[in-house]
Amino acid sequence: MKFRRQRREEVGVNLTPLIDVVFLLLIFFMVSTTFTRETQLSIDLPEASGEPRESLGEQVEIMIDEAGTYRVNGQRLVDSRPRTLQAAIYKVSAGDTTLPMIITADAQSSHESVVRAMDAAGQMGFVHLSITTRQPASDGNG
């Protein structure tokens, strides 16, 4: 008796599903990745060695203490919200945005407090803004 041998099919791996999965993973990672650009900023701050400015008659002075508490022309504010600061500035200036504004901040006060005061003044339209500094300490080498 003669049996007919069956034809053997070639054994192989179908790569199409594998390529599809890899392609989907690639698309997923491209969509979900956030790209950040890291930069470093080098700042060289100048010293304030100018002549002291004479006090003008009318001016708005914002003082910021170490804790971030504001005083507008000596009057302490109830809180540190920008709206409260703007209301106090408006009350002192009577809406006159041409008055010079001076910001005096403690050296230990946060940068955020100073920027908040500058932002409140800018939103109200004040353009004559100055920040008080002190003369650098002389070390006797001059």
PDB file of C-alpha atoms in Angstrom:
ATOM      1  CA  MET A   1       0.000   0.000   0.000  1.00  0.00           C
ATOM      2  CA  LYS A   2       1.296   3.254  -1.014  1.00  0.00           C
ATOM      3  CA  PHE A   3       0.400   6.291   0.992  1.00  0.00           C
ATOM      4  CA  ARG A   4       0.585   9.595  -0.551  1.00  0.00           C
ATOM      5  CA  ARG A   5       2.761  11.986   1.319  1.00  0.00           C
ATOM      6  CA  GLN A   6       1.132  15.242   2.226  1.00  0.00           C
ATOM      7  CA  ARG A   7       2.763  18.322   1.149  1.00  0.00           C
ATOM      8  CA  ARG A   8       4.343  20.238   3.961  1.00  0.00           C
ATOM      9  CA  GLU A   9       3.678  23.932   4.127  1.00  0.00           C
ATOM     10  CA  GLU A  10       6.620  26.130   4.772  1.00  0.00           C
ATOM     11  CA  VAL A  11       6.857  27.243   8.362  1.00  0.00           C
ATOM     12  CA  GLY A  12       7.390  30.979   8.735  1.00  0.00           C
ATOM     13  CA  VAL A  13       6.627  33.876  11.000  1.00  0.00           C
ATOM     14  CA  ASN A  14       4.198  36.460   9.727  1.00  0.00           C
ATOM     15  CA  LEU A  15       5.731  39.848  10.562  1.00  0.00           C
ATOM     16  CA  THR A  16       2.780  42.017   9.576  1.00  0.00           C
ATOM     17  CA  PRO A  17       1.052  42.036  13.009  1.00  0.00           C
ATOM     18  CA  LEU A  18       4.388  42.714  14.716  1.00  0.00           C
ATOM     19  CA  ILE A  19       5.078  45.708  12.475  1.00  0.00           C
ATOM     20  CA  ASP A  20       1.554  47.021  13.122  1.00  0.00           C
ATOM     21  CA  VAL A  21       2.032  46.844  16.901  1.00  0.00           C
ATOM     22  CA  VAL A  22       5.423  48.547  16.760  1.00  0.00           C
ATOM     23  CA  PHE A  23       4.001  51.271  14.539  1.00  0.00           C
ATOM     24  CA  LEU A  24       1.111  51.864  16.979  1.00  0.00           C
ATOM     25  CA  LEU A  25       3.545  52.047  19.904  1.00  0.00           C
ATOM     26  CA  LEU A  26       5.664  54.565  18.004  1.00  0.00           C
ATOM     27  CA  ILE A  27       2.627  56.751  17.332  1.00  0.00           C
ATOM     28  CA  PHE A  28       1.540  56.490  20.997  1.00  0.00           C
ATOM     29  CA  PHE A  29       4.948  57.587  22.311  1.00  0.00           C
ATOM     30  CA  MET A  30       5.205  60.428  19.809  1.00  0.00           C
ATOM     31  CA  VAL A  31       1.815  61.791  20.821  1.00  0.00           C
ATOM     32  CA  SER A  32       2.266  61.382  24.573  1.00  0.00           C
ATOM     33  CA  THR A  33       5.806  62.783  24.834  1.00  0.00           C
ATOM     34  CA  THR A  34       6.247  66.359  25.966  1.00  0.00           C
ATOM     35  CA  PHE A  35       9.167  68.250  24.576  1.00  0.00           C
ATOM     36  CA  THR A  36      10.952  70.627  26.907  1.00  0.00           C
ATOM     37  CA  ARG A  37      13.659  73.027  25.996  1.00  0.00           C
ATOM     38  CA  GLU A  38      15.971  73.565  28.904  1.00  0.00           C
ATOM     39  CA  THR A  39      17.906  76.783  28.895  1.00  0.00           C
ATOM     40  CA  GLN A  40      20.107  78.468  31.391  1.00  0.00           C
ATOM     41  CA  LEU A  41      19.995  82.177  31.922  1.00  0.00           C
ATOM     42  CA  SER A  42      23.119  83.971  33.018  1.00  0.00           C
ATOM     43  CA  ILE A  43      22.331  87.222  34.797  1.00  0.00           C
ATOM     44  CA  ASP A  44      24.884  89.842  35.715  1.00  0.00           C
ATOM     45  CA  LEU A  45      23.126  92.368  37.916  1.00  0.00           C
ATOM     46  CA  PRO A  46      24.513  95.909  38.054  1.00  0.00           C
ATOM     47  CA  GLU A  47      25.258  97.678  41.289  1.00  0.00           C
ATOM     48  CA  ALA A  48      23.188 100.683  42.201  1.00  0.00           C
ATOM     49  CA  SER A  49      25.749 103.406  42.735  1.00  0.00           C
ATOM     50  CA  GLY A  50      23.753 106.359  41.397  1.00  0.00           C
ATOM     51  CA  GLU A  51      22.942 109.523  43.229  1.00  0.00           C
ATOM     52  CA  PRO A  52      19.948 109.420  45.555  1.00  0.00           C
ATOM     53  CA  ARG A  53      16.876 110.987  44.032  1.00  0.00           C
ATOM     54  CA  GLU A  54      15.256 113.824  45.844  1.00  0.00           C
ATOM     55  CA  SER A  55      11.803 113.129  47.176  1.00  0.00           C
ATOM     56  CA  LEU A  56       9.071 114.658  45.086  1.00  0.00           C
ATOM     57  CA  GLY A  57       5.967 116.199  46.584  1.00  0.00           C
ATOM     58  CA  GLU A  58       3.329 113.665  45.623  1.00  0.00           C
ATOM     59  CA  GLN A  59       4.280 110.068  45.018  1.00  0.00           C
ATOM     60  CA  VAL A  60       3.003 106.580  45.648  1.00  0.00           C
ATOM     61  CA  GLU A  61       5.291 104.403  47.737  1.00  0.00           C
ATOM     62  CA  ILE A  62       4.772 100.676  48.110  1.00  0.00           C
ATOM     63  CA  MET A  63       6.777  99.046  50.885  1.00  0.00           C
ATOM     64  CA  ILE A  64       7.132  95.276  51.065  1.00  0.00           C
ATOM     65  CA  ASP A  65       8.441  93.642  54.213  1.00  0.00           C
ATOM     66  CA  GLU A  66      10.183  90.297  54.606  1.00  0.00           C
ATOM     67  CA  ALA A  67       6.880  88.417  55.027  1.00  0.00           C
ATOM     68  CA  GLY A  68       5.402  89.903  51.832  1.00  0.00           C
ATOM     69  CA  THR A  69       3.081  92.355  53.605  1.00  0.00           C
ATOM     70  CA  TYR A  70       2.369  95.554  51.683  1.00  0.00           C
ATOM     71  CA  ARG A  71       2.156  99.147  52.885  1.00  0.00           C
ATOM     72  CA  VAL A  72       1.016 101.902  50.538  1.00  0.00           C
ATOM     73  CA  ASN A  73       2.284 105.311  51.702  1.00  0.00           C
ATOM     74  CA  GLY A  74       2.641 103.896  55.215  1.00  0.00           C
ATOM     75  CA  GLN A  75      -0.835 102.338  55.437  1.00  0.00           C
ATOM     76  CA  ARG A  76      -0.720  98.576  56.005  1.00  0.00           C
ATOM     77  CA  LEU A  77      -3.007  96.479  53.794  1.00  0.00           C
ATOM     78  CA  VAL A  78      -5.341  93.876  55.247  1.00  0.00           C
ATOM     79  CA  ASP A  79      -4.121  91.170  52.848  1.00  0.00           C
ATOM     80  CA  SER A  80      -1.671  90.654  49.991  1.00  0.00           C
ATOM     81  CA  ARG A  81      -4.139  90.119  47.159  1.00  0.00           C
ATOM     82  CA  PRO A  82      -3.560  92.115  43.963  1.00  0.00           C
ATOM     83  CA  ARG A  83      -7.080  93.610  44.099  1.00  0.00           C
ATOM     84  CA  THR A  84      -6.472  94.978  47.594  1.00  0.00           C
ATOM     85  CA  LEU A  85      -3.149  96.433  46.487  1.00  0.00           C
ATOM     86  CA  GLN A  86      -4.739  98.085  43.445  1.00  0.00           C
ATOM     87  CA  ALA A  87      -7.542  99.539  45.564  1.00  0.00           C
ATOM     88  CA  ALA A  88      -5.027 101.045  47.989  1.00  0.00           C
ATOM     89  CA  ILE A  89      -2.948 102.485  45.140  1.00  0.00           C
ATOM     90  CA  TYR A  90      -6.062 103.991  43.567  1.00  0.00           C
ATOM     91  CA  LYS A  91      -7.091 105.526  46.890  1.00  0.00           C
ATOM     92  CA  VAL A  92      -3.680 107.152  47.429  1.00  0.00           C
ATOM     93  CA  SER A  93      -3.196 108.308  43.845  1.00  0.00           C
ATOM     94  CA  ALA A  94      -6.842 109.361  43.283  1.00  0.00           C
ATOM     95  CA  GLY A  95      -6.590 107.769  39.829  1.00  0.00           C
ATOM     96  CA  ASP A  96      -3.610 109.903  38.727  1.00  0.00           C
ATOM     97  CA  THR A  97      -1.324 107.439  36.929  1.00  0.00           C
ATOM     98  CA  THR A  98       1.270 110.113  36.141  1.00  0.00           C
ATOM     99  CA  LEU A  99       2.471 110.158  39.752  1.00  0.00           C
ATOM    100  CA  PRO A 100       5.867 108.554  40.316  1.00  0.00           C
ATOM    101  CA  MET A 101       5.716 105.178  42.044  1.00  0.00           C
ATOM    102  CA  ILE A 102       8.476 103.894  44.282  1.00  0.00           C
ATOM    103  CA  ILE A 103       8.731 100.247  45.348  1.00  0.00           C
ATOM    104  CA  THR A 104      10.777  99.631  48.468  1.00  0.00           C
ATOM    105  CA  ALA A 105      11.268  95.941  49.240  1.00  0.00           C
ATOM    106  CA  ASP A 106      13.139  94.188  52.004  1.00  0.00           C
ATOM    107  CA  ALA A 107      16.133  92.217  50.757  1.00  0.00           C
ATOM    108  CA  GLN A 108      14.563  89.021  52.148  1.00  0.00           C
ATOM    109  CA  SER A 109      11.138  89.589  50.582  1.00  0.00           C
ATOM    110  CA  SER A 110      10.117  87.198  47.841  1.00  0.00           C
ATOM    111  CA  HIS A 111      10.549  88.071  44.211  1.00  0.00           C
ATOM    112  CA  GLU A 112       6.879  87.218  43.716  1.00  0.00           C
ATOM    113  CA  SER A 113       5.804  90.023  46.066  1.00  0.00           C
ATOM    114  CA  VAL A 114       7.819  92.612  44.143  1.00  0.00           C
ATOM    115  CA  VAL A 115       6.571  91.380  40.769  1.00  0.00           C
ATOM    116  CA  ARG A 116       2.982  91.402  42.069  1.00  0.00           C
ATOM    117  CA  ALA A 117       3.375  95.064  43.064  1.00  0.00           C
ATOM    118  CA  MET A 118       4.895  95.939  39.686  1.00  0.00           C
ATOM    119  CA  ASP A 119       2.127  94.072  37.883  1.00  0.00           C
ATOM    120  CA  ALA A 120      -0.592  95.848  39.873  1.00  0.00           C
ATOM    121  CA  ALA A 121       0.964  99.219  39.035  1.00  0.00           C
ATOM    122  CA  GLY A 122       1.365  98.302  35.365  1.00  0.00           C
ATOM    123  CA  GLN A 123      -2.238  97.152  35.065  1.00  0.00           C
ATOM    124  CA  MET A 124      -3.388 100.467  36.498  1.00  0.00           C
ATOM    125  CA  GLY A 125      -1.298 102.409  33.967  1.00  0.00           C
ATOM    126  CA  PHE A 126       1.591 103.709  36.075  1.00  0.00           C
ATOM    127  CA  VAL A 127       4.679 104.266  33.943  1.00  0.00           C
ATOM    128  CA  HIS A 128       7.035 106.190  36.271  1.00  0.00           C
ATOM    129  CA  LEU A 129       8.205 103.290  38.390  1.00  0.00           C
ATOM    130  CA  SER A 130      11.407 103.112  40.398  1.00  0.00           C
ATOM    131  CA  ILE A 131      12.822 100.622  42.868  1.00  0.00           C
ATOM    132  CA  THR A 132      14.835 101.771  45.859  1.00  0.00           C
ATOM    133  CA  THR A 133      18.276 100.308  46.438  1.00  0.00           C
ATOM    134  CA  ARG A 134      21.144 101.061  48.730  1.00  0.00           C
ATOM    135  CA  GLN A 135      24.690 102.013  47.947  1.00  0.00           C
ATOM    136  CA  PRO A 136      27.089  99.062  47.815  1.00  0.00           C
ATOM    137  CA  ALA A 137      29.259  98.780  50.884  1.00  0.00           C
ATOM    138  CA  SER A 138      32.736 100.139  50.231  1.00  0.00           C
ATOM    139  CA  ASP A 139      35.466  97.717  51.204  1.00  0.00           C
ATOM    140  CA  GLY A 140      38.180 100.362  51.561  1.00  0.00           C
ATOM    141  CA  ASN A 141      39.992  99.422  48.338  1.00  0.00           C
ATOM    142  CA  GLY A 142      39.217 102.562  46.517  1.00  0.00           C
TER     143      GLY A 142
END
